[in-house]
GROMACS .gro file of C-alpha atoms in nm:
model
  206
    1UNK     CA    1   0.003   0.014   0.002
    2UNK     CA    2   0.281   0.240   0.075
    3UNK     CA    3   0.477   0.165  -0.261
    4UNK     CA    4   0.136   0.288  -0.408
    5UNK     CA    5   0.027   0.580  -0.241
    6UNK     CA    6   0.416   0.702  -0.329
    7UNK     CA    7   0.325   0.631  -0.685
    8UNK     CA    8   0.040   0.803  -0.655
    9UNK     CA    9   0.185   1.105  -0.469
   10UNK     CA   10   0.541   1.069  -0.743
   11UNK     CA   11   0.233   1.084  -1.050
   12UNK     CA   12   0.082   1.370  -0.918
   13UNK     CA   13   0.412   1.575  -0.903
   14UNK     CA   14   0.499   1.502  -1.242
   15UNK     CA   15   0.160   1.600  -1.354
   16UNK     CA   16   0.197   1.974  -1.197
   17UNK     CA   17   0.530   2.007  -1.266
   18UNK     CA   18   0.586   1.906  -1.621
   19UNK     CA   19   0.297   2.113  -1.768
   20UNK     CA   20   0.425   2.441  -1.547
   21UNK     CA   21   0.734   2.371  -1.745
   22UNK     CA   22   0.605   2.319  -2.053
   23UNK     CA   23   0.401   2.685  -2.016
   24UNK     CA   24   0.704   2.818  -1.898
   25UNK     CA   25   0.892   2.723  -2.252
   26UNK     CA   26   0.619   2.849  -2.449
   27UNK     CA   27   0.565   3.174  -2.230
   28UNK     CA   28   0.669   3.366  -2.522
   29UNK     CA   29   0.659   3.290  -2.881
   30UNK     CA   30   0.627   3.486  -3.252
   31UNK     CA   31   0.261   3.476  -3.325
   32UNK     CA   32   0.302   3.683  -3.658
   33UNK     CA   33   0.633   3.731  -3.811
   34UNK     CA   34   0.728   4.097  -3.970
   35UNK     CA   35   0.578   4.177  -4.283
   36UNK     CA   36   0.862   4.252  -4.448
   37UNK     CA   37   1.104   3.991  -4.528
   38UNK     CA   38   1.303   4.072  -4.835
   39UNK     CA   39   1.569   4.308  -4.853
   40UNK     CA   40   1.912   4.386  -5.005
   41UNK     CA   41   2.239   4.434  -4.816
   42UNK     CA   42   2.175   4.813  -4.812
   43UNK     CA   43   1.874   4.776  -4.581
   44UNK     CA   44   1.811   4.659  -4.189
   45UNK     CA   45   1.547   4.459  -4.040
   46UNK     CA   46   1.203   4.604  -4.023
   47UNK     CA   47   1.034   4.426  -3.759
   48UNK     CA   48   0.681   4.599  -3.844
   49UNK     CA   49   0.358   4.379  -3.774
   50UNK     CA   50   0.610   4.162  -3.613
   51UNK     CA   51   0.384   4.013  -3.311
   52UNK     CA   52   0.470   3.785  -2.992
   53UNK     CA   53   0.258   3.593  -2.782
   54UNK     CA   54   0.357   3.642  -2.431
   55UNK     CA   55   0.167   3.416  -2.178
   56UNK     CA   56  -0.151   3.409  -2.386
   57UNK     CA   57  -0.140   3.812  -2.457
   58UNK     CA   58  -0.050   3.956  -2.832
   59UNK     CA   59   0.213   4.224  -2.784
   60UNK     CA   60   0.282   4.392  -3.118
   61UNK     CA   61   0.633   4.566  -3.191
   62UNK     CA   62   0.677   4.874  -3.120
   63UNK     CA   63   0.964   5.139  -3.136
   64UNK     CA   64   0.878   5.258  -2.765
   65UNK     CA   65   0.869   4.907  -2.629
   66UNK     CA   66   1.231   4.849  -2.491
   67UNK     CA   67   1.173   4.468  -2.426
   68UNK     CA   68   1.230   4.375  -2.767
   69UNK     CA   69   1.579   4.306  -2.936
   70UNK     CA   70   1.711   4.156  -3.225
   71UNK     CA   71   2.004   3.983  -3.368
   72UNK     CA   72   2.170   4.145  -3.608
   73UNK     CA   73   2.003   4.443  -3.507
   74UNK     CA   74   1.824   4.702  -3.623
   75UNK     CA   75   2.074   4.995  -3.713
   76UNK     CA   76   2.275   4.732  -3.855
   77UNK     CA   77   2.303   4.662  -4.247
   78UNK     CA   78   2.195   4.279  -4.328
   79UNK     CA   79   2.464   4.059  -4.521
   80UNK     CA   80   2.379   3.825  -4.835
   81UNK     CA   81   2.476   3.534  -4.586
   82UNK     CA   82   2.171   3.638  -4.315
   83UNK     CA   83   1.886   3.421  -4.375
   84UNK     CA   84   1.687   3.500  -4.061
   85UNK     CA   85   1.721   3.768  -3.786
   86UNK     CA   86   1.653   3.635  -3.359
   87UNK     CA   87   1.397   3.815  -3.197
   88UNK     CA   88   1.442   3.836  -2.827
   89UNK     CA   89   1.194   3.992  -2.585
   90UNK     CA   90   1.310   4.078  -2.220
   91UNK     CA   91   1.633   3.906  -2.307
   92UNK     CA   92   1.451   3.565  -2.375
   93UNK     CA   93   1.480   3.409  -2.759
   94UNK     CA   94   1.153   3.429  -2.891
   95UNK     CA   95   1.236   3.225  -3.242
   96UNK     CA   96   1.360   3.417  -3.578
   97UNK     CA   97   1.251   3.572  -3.910
   98UNK     CA   98   1.314   3.405  -4.166
   99UNK     CA   99   1.464   3.671  -4.438
  100UNK     CA  100   1.659   3.683  -4.782
  101UNK     CA  101   1.904   3.943  -4.882
  102UNK     CA  102   2.072   4.052  -5.220
  103UNK     CA  103   2.364   4.290  -5.319
  104UNK     CA  104   2.282   4.635  -5.391
  105UNK     CA  105   2.463   4.661  -5.725
  106UNK     CA  106   2.483   5.037  -5.914
  107UNK     CA  107   2.562   5.170  -6.216
  108UNK     CA  108   2.809   5.010  -6.441
  109UNK     CA  109   3.111   5.186  -6.369
  110UNK     CA  110   3.471   5.160  -6.603
  111UNK     CA  111   3.749   4.996  -6.440
  112UNK     CA  112   4.107   5.019  -6.551
  113UNK     CA  113   4.101   4.770  -6.844
  114UNK     CA  114   3.666   4.658  -6.768
  115UNK     CA  115   3.409   4.718  -6.615
  116UNK     CA  116   3.140   4.653  -6.361
  117UNK     CA  117   2.906   4.728  -6.081
  118UNK     CA  118   3.009   4.812  -5.702
  119UNK     CA  119   2.774   4.660  -5.475
  120UNK     CA  120   2.632   4.986  -5.216
  121UNK     CA  121   2.590   4.815  -4.918
  122UNK     CA  122   2.936   4.559  -4.934
  123UNK     CA  123   3.131   4.749  -5.187
  124UNK     CA  124   3.226   4.440  -5.351
  125UNK     CA  125   3.272   4.436  -5.731
  126UNK     CA  126   3.008   4.259  -5.955
  127UNK     CA  127   2.999   4.141  -6.305
  128UNK     CA  128   3.346   4.242  -6.404
  129UNK     CA  129   3.414   4.203  -6.746
  130UNK     CA  130   3.692   4.349  -7.002
  131UNK     CA  131   3.610   4.665  -7.248
  132UNK     CA  132   3.505   4.593  -7.550
  133UNK     CA  133   3.694   4.793  -7.807
  134UNK     CA  134   3.656   4.818  -8.171
  135UNK     CA  135   3.888   5.121  -8.266
  136UNK     CA  136   4.162   5.183  -8.170
  137UNK     CA  137   4.354   5.576  -8.172
  138UNK     CA  138   4.727   5.594  -8.182
  139UNK     CA  139   4.821   5.921  -7.938
  140UNK     CA  140   5.192   5.989  -8.124
  141UNK     CA  141   5.349   5.999  -7.792
  142UNK     CA  142   5.613   5.734  -7.830
  143UNK     CA  143   5.982   5.781  -7.842
  144UNK     CA  144   6.310   5.603  -7.908
  145UNK     CA  145   6.282   5.430  -7.578
  146UNK     CA  146   5.930   5.508  -7.496
  147UNK     CA  147   5.638   5.281  -7.688
  148UNK     CA  148   5.358   5.461  -7.849
  149UNK     CA  149   5.006   5.452  -7.668
  150UNK     CA  150   4.654   5.411  -7.851
  151UNK     CA  151   4.365   5.507  -7.672
  152UNK     CA  152   4.035   5.294  -7.730
  153UNK     CA  153   3.629   5.353  -7.608
  154UNK     CA  154   3.474   5.088  -7.476
  155UNK     CA  155   3.096   5.001  -7.662
  156UNK     CA  156   2.917   4.899  -7.369
  157UNK     CA  157   3.015   5.103  -7.103
  158UNK     CA  158   3.183   5.434  -7.296
  159UNK     CA  159   3.505   5.390  -7.059
  160UNK     CA  160   3.835   5.501  -7.206
  161UNK     CA  161   4.162   5.234  -7.159
  162UNK     CA  162   4.488   5.349  -7.334
  163UNK     CA  163   4.741   5.054  -7.392
  164UNK     CA  164   5.098   5.058  -7.524
  165UNK     CA  165   5.137   4.927  -7.869
  166UNK     CA  166   5.471   4.671  -7.860
  167UNK     CA  167   5.766   4.730  -8.083
  168UNK     CA  168   5.690   5.099  -8.161
  169UNK     CA  169   5.957   5.224  -7.980
  170UNK     CA  170   6.191   5.421  -8.250
  171UNK     CA  171   6.496   5.225  -8.222
  172UNK     CA  172   6.565   5.275  -8.611
  173UNK     CA  173   6.566   5.660  -8.580
  174UNK     CA  174   6.803   5.671  -8.313
  175UNK     CA  175   6.952   6.018  -8.363
  176UNK     CA  176   6.620   6.173  -8.527
  177UNK     CA  177   6.493   6.451  -8.271
  178UNK     CA  178   6.171   6.454  -8.402
  179UNK     CA  179   6.068   6.121  -8.337
  180UNK     CA  180   6.177   6.156  -7.954
  181UNK     CA  181   5.984   6.279  -7.674
  182UNK     CA  182   6.145   6.644  -7.446
  183UNK     CA  183   6.283   6.396  -7.211
  184UNK     CA  184   6.447   6.179  -7.455
  185UNK     CA  185   6.595   6.453  -7.653
  186UNK     CA  186   6.721   6.625  -7.336
  187UNK     CA  187   6.918   6.343  -7.241
  188UNK     CA  188   7.064   6.242  -7.576
  189UNK     CA  189   7.129   6.637  -7.569
  190UNK     CA  190   7.343   6.542  -7.245
  191UNK     CA  191   7.522   6.255  -7.436
  192UNK     CA  192   7.614   6.424  -7.722
  193UNK     CA  193   7.786   6.762  -7.538
  194UNK     CA  194   7.962   6.489  -7.290
  195UNK     CA  195   8.093   6.322  -7.591
  196UNK     CA  196   8.226   6.603  -7.802
  197UNK     CA  197   8.360   6.723  -7.440
  198UNK     CA  198   8.523   6.422  -7.440
  199UNK     CA  199   8.665   6.443  -7.801
  200UNK     CA  200   8.812   6.784  -7.772
  201UNK     CA  201   9.012   6.688  -7.464
  202UNK     CA  202   9.173   6.409  -7.652
  203UNK     CA  203   9.224   6.621  -7.935
  204UNK     CA  204   9.390   6.861  -7.711
  205UNK     CA  205   9.600   6.607  -7.547
  206UNK     CA  206   9.745   6.529  -7.911
   0.00000   0.00000   0.00000
């Protein structure tokens, strides 16, 4: 009899404690998720429309309710890696809101020898490809030691790109000053003066 009474008491205690524990664990839950769930990485989470169930009472999010807390926070830009925002109420984790986040691509921009779009959120370069140039215009800026350059305009982004023309140095016209840059002309002029001075010294010795 004593054993039966002990078992009955234990059963009664379990029946009282378990519902209380379950009730405590489920005291705060998300009743309605936030309205906005699709974002770009230049936006922060918007909890408008979020409702939590607190001990059977519906509590709608309000900017003045300090009991709400979110991870990522409401002043933190979302990342394309974020798939959910965690909701806390009175420092208790309530649950999470599923979200999708995409890059925010800016206008097509010319970059060195190509073009692409920078993300306005994370700053990364996307959709990069080389310029498409069908016509090159020589710049007539080559010299004896410096190759001539040519410039073209991209058919897609309108950006310009300048490149050297291989083998366009004027080695064959080494002393043709018309084909030299101003710096090259100055250098050759100094070399010429030094050579003349050396020759004059040698002549004077003999």
